[in-house]
Short mmCIF file of C-alpha atoms and ligand atoms in Angstrom, two decimals:
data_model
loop_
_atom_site.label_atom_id
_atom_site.label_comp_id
_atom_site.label_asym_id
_atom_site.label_seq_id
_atom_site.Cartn_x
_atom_site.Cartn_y
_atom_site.Cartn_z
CA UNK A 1 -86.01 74.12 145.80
CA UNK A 2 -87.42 77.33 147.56
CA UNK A 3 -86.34 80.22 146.70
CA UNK A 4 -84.56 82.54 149.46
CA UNK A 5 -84.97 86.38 148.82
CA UNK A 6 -82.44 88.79 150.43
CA UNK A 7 -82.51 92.74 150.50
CA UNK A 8 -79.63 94.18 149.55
CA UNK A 9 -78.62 97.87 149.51
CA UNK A 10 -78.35 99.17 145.75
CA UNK A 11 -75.61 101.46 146.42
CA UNK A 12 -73.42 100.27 149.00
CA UNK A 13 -74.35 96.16 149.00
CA UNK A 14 -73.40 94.44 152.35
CA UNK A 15 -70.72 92.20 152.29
CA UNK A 16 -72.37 89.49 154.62
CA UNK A 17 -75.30 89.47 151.42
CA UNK A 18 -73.05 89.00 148.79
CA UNK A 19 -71.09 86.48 150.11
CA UNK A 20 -73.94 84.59 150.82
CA UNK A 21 -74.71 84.95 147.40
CA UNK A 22 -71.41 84.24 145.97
CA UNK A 23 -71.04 81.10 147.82
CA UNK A 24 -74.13 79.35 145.64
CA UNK A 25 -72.53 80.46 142.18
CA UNK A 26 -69.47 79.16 143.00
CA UNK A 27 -70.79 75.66 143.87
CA UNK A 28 -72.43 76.13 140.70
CA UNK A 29 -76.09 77.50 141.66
CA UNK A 30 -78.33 80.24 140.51
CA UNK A 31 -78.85 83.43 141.68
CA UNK A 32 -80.64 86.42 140.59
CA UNK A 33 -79.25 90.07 141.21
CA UNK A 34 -80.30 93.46 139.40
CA UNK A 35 -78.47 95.05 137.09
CA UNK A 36 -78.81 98.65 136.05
CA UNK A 37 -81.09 97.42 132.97
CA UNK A 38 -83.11 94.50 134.36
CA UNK A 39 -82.63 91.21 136.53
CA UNK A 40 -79.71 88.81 135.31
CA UNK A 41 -79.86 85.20 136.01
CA UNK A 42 -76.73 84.33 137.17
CA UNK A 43 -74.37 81.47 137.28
CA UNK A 44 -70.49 81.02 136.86
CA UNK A 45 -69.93 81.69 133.05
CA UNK A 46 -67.28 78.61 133.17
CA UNK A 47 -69.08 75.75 135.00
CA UNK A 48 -71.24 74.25 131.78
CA UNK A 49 -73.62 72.69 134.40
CA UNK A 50 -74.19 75.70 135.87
CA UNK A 51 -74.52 77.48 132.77
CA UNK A 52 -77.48 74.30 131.64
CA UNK A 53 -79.09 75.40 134.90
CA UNK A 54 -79.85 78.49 133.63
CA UNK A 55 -81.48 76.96 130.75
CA UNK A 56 -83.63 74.90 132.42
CA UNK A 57 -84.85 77.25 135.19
CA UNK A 58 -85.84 79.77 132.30
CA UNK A 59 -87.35 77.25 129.92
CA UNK A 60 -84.63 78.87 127.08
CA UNK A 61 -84.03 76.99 123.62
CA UNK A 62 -80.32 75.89 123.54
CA UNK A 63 -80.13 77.82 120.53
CA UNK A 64 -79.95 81.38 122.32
CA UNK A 65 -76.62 82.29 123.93
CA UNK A 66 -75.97 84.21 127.13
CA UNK A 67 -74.10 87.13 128.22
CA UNK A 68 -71.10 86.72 130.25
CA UNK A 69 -70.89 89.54 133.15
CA UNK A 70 -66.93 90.82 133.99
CA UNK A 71 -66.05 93.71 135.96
CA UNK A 72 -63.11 95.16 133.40
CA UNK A 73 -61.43 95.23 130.21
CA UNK A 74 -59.06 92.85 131.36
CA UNK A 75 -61.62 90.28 132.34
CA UNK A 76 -63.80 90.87 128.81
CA UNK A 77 -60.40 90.04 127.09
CA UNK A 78 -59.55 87.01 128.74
CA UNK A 79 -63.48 85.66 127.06
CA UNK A 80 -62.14 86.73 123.61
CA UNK A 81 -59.29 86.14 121.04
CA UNK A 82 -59.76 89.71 119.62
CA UNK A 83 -60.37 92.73 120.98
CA UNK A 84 -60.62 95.04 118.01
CA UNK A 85 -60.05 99.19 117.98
CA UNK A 86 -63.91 99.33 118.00
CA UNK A 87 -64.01 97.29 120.89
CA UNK A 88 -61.74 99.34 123.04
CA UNK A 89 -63.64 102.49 122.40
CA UNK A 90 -67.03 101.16 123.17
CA UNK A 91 -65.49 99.91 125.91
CA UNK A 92 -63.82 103.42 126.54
CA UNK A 93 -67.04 105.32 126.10
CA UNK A 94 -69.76 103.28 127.86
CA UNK A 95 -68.19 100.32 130.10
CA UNK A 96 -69.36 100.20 132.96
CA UNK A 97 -72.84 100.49 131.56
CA UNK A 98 -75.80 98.69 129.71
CA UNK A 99 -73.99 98.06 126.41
CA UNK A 100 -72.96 94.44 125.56
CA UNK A 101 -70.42 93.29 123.03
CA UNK A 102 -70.19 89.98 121.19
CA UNK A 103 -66.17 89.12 120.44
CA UNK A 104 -65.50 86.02 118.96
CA UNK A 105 -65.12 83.36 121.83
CA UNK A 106 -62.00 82.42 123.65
CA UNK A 107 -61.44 78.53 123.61
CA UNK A 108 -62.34 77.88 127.46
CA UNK A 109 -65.71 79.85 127.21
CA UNK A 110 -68.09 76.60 127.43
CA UNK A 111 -69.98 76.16 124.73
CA UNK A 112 -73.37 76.14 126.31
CA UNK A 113 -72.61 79.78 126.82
CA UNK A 114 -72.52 80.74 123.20
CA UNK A 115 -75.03 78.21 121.78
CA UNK A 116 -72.24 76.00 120.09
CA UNK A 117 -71.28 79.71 118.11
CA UNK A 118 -67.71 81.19 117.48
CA UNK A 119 -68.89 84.41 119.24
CA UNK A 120 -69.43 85.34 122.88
CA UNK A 121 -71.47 88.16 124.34
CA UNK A 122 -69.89 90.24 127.03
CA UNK A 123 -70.86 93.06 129.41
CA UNK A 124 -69.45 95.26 132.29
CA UNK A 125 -72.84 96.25 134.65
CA UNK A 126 -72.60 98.89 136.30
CA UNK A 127 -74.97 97.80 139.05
CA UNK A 128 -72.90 98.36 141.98
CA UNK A 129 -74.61 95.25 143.62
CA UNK A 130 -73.67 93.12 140.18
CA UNK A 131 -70.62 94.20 140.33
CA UNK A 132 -69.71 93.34 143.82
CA UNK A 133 -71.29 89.98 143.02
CA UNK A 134 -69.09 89.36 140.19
CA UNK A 135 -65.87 90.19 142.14
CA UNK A 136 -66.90 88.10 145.27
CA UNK A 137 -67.31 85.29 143.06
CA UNK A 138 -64.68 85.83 141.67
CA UNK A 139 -65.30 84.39 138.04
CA UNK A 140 -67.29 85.74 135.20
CA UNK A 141 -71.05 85.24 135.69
CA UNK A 142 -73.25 84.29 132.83
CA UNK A 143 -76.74 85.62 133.12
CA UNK A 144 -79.57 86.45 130.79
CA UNK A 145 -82.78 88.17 132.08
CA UNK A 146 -84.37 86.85 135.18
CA UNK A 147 -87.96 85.92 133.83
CA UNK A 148 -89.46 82.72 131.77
CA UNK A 149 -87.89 82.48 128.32
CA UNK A 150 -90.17 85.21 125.77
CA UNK A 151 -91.90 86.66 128.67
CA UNK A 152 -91.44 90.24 129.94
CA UNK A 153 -88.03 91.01 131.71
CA UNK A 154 -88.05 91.61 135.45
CA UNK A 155 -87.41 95.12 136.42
CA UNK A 156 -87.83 94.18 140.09
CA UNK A 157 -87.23 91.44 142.18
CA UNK A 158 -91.00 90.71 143.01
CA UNK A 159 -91.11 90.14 139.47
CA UNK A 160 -88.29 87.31 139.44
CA UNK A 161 -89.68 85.96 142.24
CA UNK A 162 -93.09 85.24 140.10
CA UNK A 163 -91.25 84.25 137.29
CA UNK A 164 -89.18 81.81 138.78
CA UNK A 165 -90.19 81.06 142.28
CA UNK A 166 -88.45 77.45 143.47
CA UNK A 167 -86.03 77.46 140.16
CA UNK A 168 -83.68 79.80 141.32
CA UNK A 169 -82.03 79.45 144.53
CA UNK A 170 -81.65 82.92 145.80
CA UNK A 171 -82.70 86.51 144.53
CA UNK A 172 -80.53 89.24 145.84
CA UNK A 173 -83.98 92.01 146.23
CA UNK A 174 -82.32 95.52 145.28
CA UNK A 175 -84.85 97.36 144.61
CA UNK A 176 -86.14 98.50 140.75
CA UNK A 177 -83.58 99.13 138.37
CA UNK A 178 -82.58 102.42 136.28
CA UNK A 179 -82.77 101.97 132.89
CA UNK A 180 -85.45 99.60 132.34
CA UNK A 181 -84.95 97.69 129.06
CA UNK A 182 -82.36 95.08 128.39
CA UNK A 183 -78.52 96.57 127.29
CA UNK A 184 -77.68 97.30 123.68
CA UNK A 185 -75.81 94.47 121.74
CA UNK A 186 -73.27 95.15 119.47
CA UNK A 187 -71.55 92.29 117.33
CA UNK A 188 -67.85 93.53 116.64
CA UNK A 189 -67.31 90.34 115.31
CA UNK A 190 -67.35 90.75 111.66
CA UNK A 191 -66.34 93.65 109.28
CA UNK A 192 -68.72 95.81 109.96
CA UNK A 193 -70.57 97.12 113.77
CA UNK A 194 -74.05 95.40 113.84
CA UNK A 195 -76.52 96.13 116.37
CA UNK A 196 -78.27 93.32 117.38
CA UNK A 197 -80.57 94.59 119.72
CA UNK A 198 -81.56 98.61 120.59
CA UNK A 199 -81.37 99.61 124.00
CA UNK A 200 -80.19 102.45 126.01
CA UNK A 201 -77.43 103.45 124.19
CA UNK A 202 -78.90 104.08 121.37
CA UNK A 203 -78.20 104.16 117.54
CA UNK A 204 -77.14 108.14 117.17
CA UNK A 205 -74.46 107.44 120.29
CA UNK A 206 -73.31 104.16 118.98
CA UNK A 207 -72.25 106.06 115.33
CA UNK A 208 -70.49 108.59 117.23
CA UNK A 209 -68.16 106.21 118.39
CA UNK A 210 -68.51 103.46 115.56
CA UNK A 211 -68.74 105.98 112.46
CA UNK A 212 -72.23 105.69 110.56
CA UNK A 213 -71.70 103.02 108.74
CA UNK A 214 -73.61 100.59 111.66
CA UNK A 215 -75.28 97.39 110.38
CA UNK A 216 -78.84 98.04 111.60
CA UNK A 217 -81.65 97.09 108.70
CA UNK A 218 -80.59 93.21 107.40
CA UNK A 219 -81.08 91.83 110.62
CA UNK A 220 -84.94 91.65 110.97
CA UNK A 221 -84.64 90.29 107.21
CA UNK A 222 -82.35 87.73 108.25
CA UNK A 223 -83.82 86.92 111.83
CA UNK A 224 -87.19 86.55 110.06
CA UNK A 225 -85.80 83.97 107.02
CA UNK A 226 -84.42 81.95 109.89
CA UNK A 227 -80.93 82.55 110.46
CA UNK A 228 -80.57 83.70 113.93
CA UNK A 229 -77.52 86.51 113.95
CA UNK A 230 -79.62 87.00 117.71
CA UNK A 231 -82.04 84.95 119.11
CA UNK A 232 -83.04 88.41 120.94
CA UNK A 233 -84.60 89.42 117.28
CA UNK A 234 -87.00 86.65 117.32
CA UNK A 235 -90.19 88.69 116.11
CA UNK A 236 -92.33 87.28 119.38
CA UNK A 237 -89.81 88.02 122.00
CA UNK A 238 -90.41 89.91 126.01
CA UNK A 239 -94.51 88.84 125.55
CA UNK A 240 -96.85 89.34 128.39
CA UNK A 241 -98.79 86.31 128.91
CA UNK A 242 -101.84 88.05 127.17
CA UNK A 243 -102.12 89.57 123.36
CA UNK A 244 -101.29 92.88 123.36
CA UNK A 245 -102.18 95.54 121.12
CA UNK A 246 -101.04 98.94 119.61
CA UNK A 247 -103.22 102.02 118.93
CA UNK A 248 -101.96 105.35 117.06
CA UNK A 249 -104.82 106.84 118.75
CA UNK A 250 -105.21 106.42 123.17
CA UNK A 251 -106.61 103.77 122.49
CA UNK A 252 -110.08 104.77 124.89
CA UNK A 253 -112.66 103.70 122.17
CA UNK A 254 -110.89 100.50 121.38
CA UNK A 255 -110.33 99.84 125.25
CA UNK A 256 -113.57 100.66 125.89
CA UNK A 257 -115.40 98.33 122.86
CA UNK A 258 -113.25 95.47 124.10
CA UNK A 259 -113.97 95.25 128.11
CA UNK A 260 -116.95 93.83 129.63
CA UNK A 261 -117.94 92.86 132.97
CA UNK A 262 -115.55 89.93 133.61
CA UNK A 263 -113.23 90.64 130.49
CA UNK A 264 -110.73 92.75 131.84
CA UNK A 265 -108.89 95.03 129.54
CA UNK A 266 -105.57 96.58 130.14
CA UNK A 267 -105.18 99.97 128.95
CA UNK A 268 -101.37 102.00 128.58
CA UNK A 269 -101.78 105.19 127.45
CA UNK A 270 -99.40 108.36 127.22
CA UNK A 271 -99.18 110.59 129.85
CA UNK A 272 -102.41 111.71 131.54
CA UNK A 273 -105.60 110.29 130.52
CA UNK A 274 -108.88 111.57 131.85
CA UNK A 275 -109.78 109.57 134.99
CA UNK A 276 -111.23 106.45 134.10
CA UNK A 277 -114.51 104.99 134.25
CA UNK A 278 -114.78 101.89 134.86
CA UNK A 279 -112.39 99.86 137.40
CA UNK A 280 -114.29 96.34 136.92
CA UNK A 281 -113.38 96.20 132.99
CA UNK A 282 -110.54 98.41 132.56
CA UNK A 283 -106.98 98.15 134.37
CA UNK A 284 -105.74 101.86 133.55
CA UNK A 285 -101.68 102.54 134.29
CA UNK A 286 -100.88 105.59 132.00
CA UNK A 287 -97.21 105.41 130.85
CA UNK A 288 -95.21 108.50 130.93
CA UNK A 289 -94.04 110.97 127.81
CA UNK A 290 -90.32 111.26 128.25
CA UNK A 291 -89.15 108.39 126.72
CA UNK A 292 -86.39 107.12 129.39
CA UNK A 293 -88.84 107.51 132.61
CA UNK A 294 -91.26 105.35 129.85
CA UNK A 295 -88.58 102.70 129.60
CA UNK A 296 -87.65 102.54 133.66
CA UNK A 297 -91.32 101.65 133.81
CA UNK A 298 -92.83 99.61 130.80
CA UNK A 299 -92.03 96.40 132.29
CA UNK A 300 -93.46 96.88 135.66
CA UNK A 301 -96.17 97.84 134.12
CA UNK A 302 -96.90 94.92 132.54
CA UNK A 303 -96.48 92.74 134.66
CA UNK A 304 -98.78 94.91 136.93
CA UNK A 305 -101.42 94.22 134.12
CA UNK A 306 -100.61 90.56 133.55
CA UNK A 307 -101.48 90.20 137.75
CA UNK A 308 -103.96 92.00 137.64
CA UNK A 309 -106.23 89.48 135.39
CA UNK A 310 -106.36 91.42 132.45
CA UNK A 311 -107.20 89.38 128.78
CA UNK A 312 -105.64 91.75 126.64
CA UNK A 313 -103.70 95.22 126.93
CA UNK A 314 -103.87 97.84 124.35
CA UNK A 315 -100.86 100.63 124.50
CA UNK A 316 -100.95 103.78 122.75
CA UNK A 317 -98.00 103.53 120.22
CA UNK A 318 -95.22 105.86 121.73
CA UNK A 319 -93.82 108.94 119.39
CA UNK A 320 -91.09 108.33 116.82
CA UNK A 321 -87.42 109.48 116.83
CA UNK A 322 -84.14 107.81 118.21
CA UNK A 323 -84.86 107.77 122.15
CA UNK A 324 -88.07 105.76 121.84
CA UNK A 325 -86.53 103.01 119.05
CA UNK A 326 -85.64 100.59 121.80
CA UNK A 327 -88.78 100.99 123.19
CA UNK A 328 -90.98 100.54 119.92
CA UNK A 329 -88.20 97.27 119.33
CA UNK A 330 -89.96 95.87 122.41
CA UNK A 331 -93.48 97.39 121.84
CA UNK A 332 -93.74 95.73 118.56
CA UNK A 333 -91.87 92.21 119.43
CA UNK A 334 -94.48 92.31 122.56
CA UNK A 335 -97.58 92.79 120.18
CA UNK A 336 -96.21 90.30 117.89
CA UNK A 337 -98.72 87.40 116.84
O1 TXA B 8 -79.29 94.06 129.93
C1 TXA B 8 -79.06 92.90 129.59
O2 TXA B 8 -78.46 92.61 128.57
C2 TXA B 8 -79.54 91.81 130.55
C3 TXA B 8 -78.76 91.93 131.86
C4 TXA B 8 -79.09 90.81 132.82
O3 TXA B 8 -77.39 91.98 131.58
N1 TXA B 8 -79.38 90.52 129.95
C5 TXA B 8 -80.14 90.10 128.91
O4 TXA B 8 -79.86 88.82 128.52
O5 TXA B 8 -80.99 90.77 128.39
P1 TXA B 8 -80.78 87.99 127.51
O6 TXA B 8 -80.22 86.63 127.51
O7 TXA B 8 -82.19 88.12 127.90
O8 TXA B 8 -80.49 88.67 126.15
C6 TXA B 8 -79.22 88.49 125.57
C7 TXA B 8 -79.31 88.76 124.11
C8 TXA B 8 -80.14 87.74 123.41
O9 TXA B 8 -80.86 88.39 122.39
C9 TXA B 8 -79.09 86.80 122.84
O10 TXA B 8 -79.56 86.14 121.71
C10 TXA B 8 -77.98 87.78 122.52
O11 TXA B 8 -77.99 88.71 123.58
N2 TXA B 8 -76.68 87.10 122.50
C11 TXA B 8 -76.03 86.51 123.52
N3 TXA B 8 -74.87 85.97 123.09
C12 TXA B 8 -74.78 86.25 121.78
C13 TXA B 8 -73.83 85.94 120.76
N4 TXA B 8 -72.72 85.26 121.03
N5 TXA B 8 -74.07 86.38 119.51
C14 TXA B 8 -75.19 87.08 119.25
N6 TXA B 8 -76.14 87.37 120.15
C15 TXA B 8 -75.95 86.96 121.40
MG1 MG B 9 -84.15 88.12 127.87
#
């Protein structure tokens, strides 16, 4: 299959492009459109075959379950057999937007979807080019993010395109997207909130809506003694293709004892770094201090390093405090062995 790339505008998408687009999901094909977060990999949430497509084309273990893409509430219920108080004000507060919900499954959601769970995972993008995707095809759309399964997330379409080049059938190209990191998942599904994975909305917002009594810390326990609440909490999870490394310090000395004339290092430090040396050993991108322009651009950068023949990239560890925690989530799953 080759893969056909078409522009799109990122505010005001052409009609001619999306129907184009549409037209391949609903005979059951992929295609890969930006979101406001990252790149989704979409097919029609309720065509199984479509959804195994998915599957295949990223390489994914059958045991991680995708998110299904609606454009309203109305839609999200019609996925679900309960749509709880808590669900109706995050839905309130931060639909359309990166924030994702897992509901326990309606029977007609294919099982391929949720991994053979009770639970489904649902989001309303606020991508105006998802979104007009969604409606022209006129059925939910499952899609997870656009890239190989454990490697970095595609903040731009270039990056699909590497990625996934001949196993996706068309890439709608619009441009980078805002936030940068995948959505926040919530599981509303039990007694208690749990956030399965950090993201843009992050913890402090989520209790102001939720209450504080969020289910945050037993997850890593449980995702590490095997039982998977979220694939997504794997420990080695959105990996370059090369180690990578955290430094408290800028990591200079370290960079610098590790490259060598045809060892290539890559080197992320914070904010502005004395102009560097050495352009044969060391790949330096500084990364900037305020934490959401950091996450818009972590990704990119990554996969600048990756293509730029780096063997390892060391990244200054980021500050501390609630707007960074979804990026040390990644940071740390990325460095993981
Ligand atoms: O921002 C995003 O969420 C992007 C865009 C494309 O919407 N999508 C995305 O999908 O990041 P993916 O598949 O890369 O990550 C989905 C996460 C995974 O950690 C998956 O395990 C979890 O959501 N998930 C999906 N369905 C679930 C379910 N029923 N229960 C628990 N976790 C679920
Ligand atoms: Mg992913």
């Amino acid at each position: 299959m080759s893969t056909v790339v078409l522009t799109i505008d990122p505010r005001e998408p052409q009609a001619a492009v999306i129907e184009q687009a549409a037209v391949v999901l609903r005979r059951g094909g992929l295609v890969a459109f930006p979101t406001e977060t990252v790149y989704g990999l979409g097919a029609d949430a309720l065509n199984a075959d479509a959804v195994h497509g998915i599957f295949a084309a990223k390489g994914r273990p059958a045991n991680n379950p995708v998110i299904v893409h609606v454009n309203d509430v109305a839609a999200a219920r019609e996925l679900t057999t309960a749509w709880p108080e808590t669900a109706a004000r995050c839905a309130a507060r931060w639909w359309p937007g990166p924030l994702t919900l897992v509901l326990p499954k309606a029977a007609h959601v294919p099982s391929v979807v949720t991994a053979g769970g009770p639970t489904v995972a649902i989001r309303v993008p606020a991508h105006p080019v998802a979104r007009a995707l969604i409606a022209a095809a006129g059925r939910p759309l499952a899609a997870p993010s656009a890239n190989p399964s454990l490697r970095v997330s595609a903040t731009w379409a270039e990056h699909v395109v590497h990625g996934l080049n001949g196993r996706v059938e068309m890439v709608l190209d619009g441009g980078p997207t805002r936030d940068g990191l995948e959505s926040t998942v919530v599981d509303l599904s039990g007694p208690t909130p749990r956030v399965l994975r950090p993201g843009p909305i992050s913890l402090d917002e989520l209790r102001e809506v939720l209450g504080p009594n969020l289910d945050t810390l037993e997850l890593q326990a449980s995702a590490e003694s095997g039982a998977l609440p979220s694939p997504g909490l794997l420990k080695k999870h959105y990996s370059p293709t090369v180690p990578l490394r955290l430094t408290d310090d800028d990591g200079a000395k370290l960079v610098d004892s590790l490259a060598a004339p045809g060892r290539k290092i890559g080197w992320l430090p914070l904010g502005d770094v004395a102009p560097l040396h050495d352009a044969t050993r060391i790949v330096c991108l500084p990364l900037p201090r305020e934490p959401a322009e950091y996450a818009r651009r972590l990704y990119a950068t990554l996969h600048a390093c990756e293509r730029s023949g780096v063997v390892e990239i060391v990244v200054q560890r980021p500050p501390t405090g609630p707007a960074w925690s979804a990026i040390h989530d990644r940071l740390s799953r990325a460095a993981a062995e």
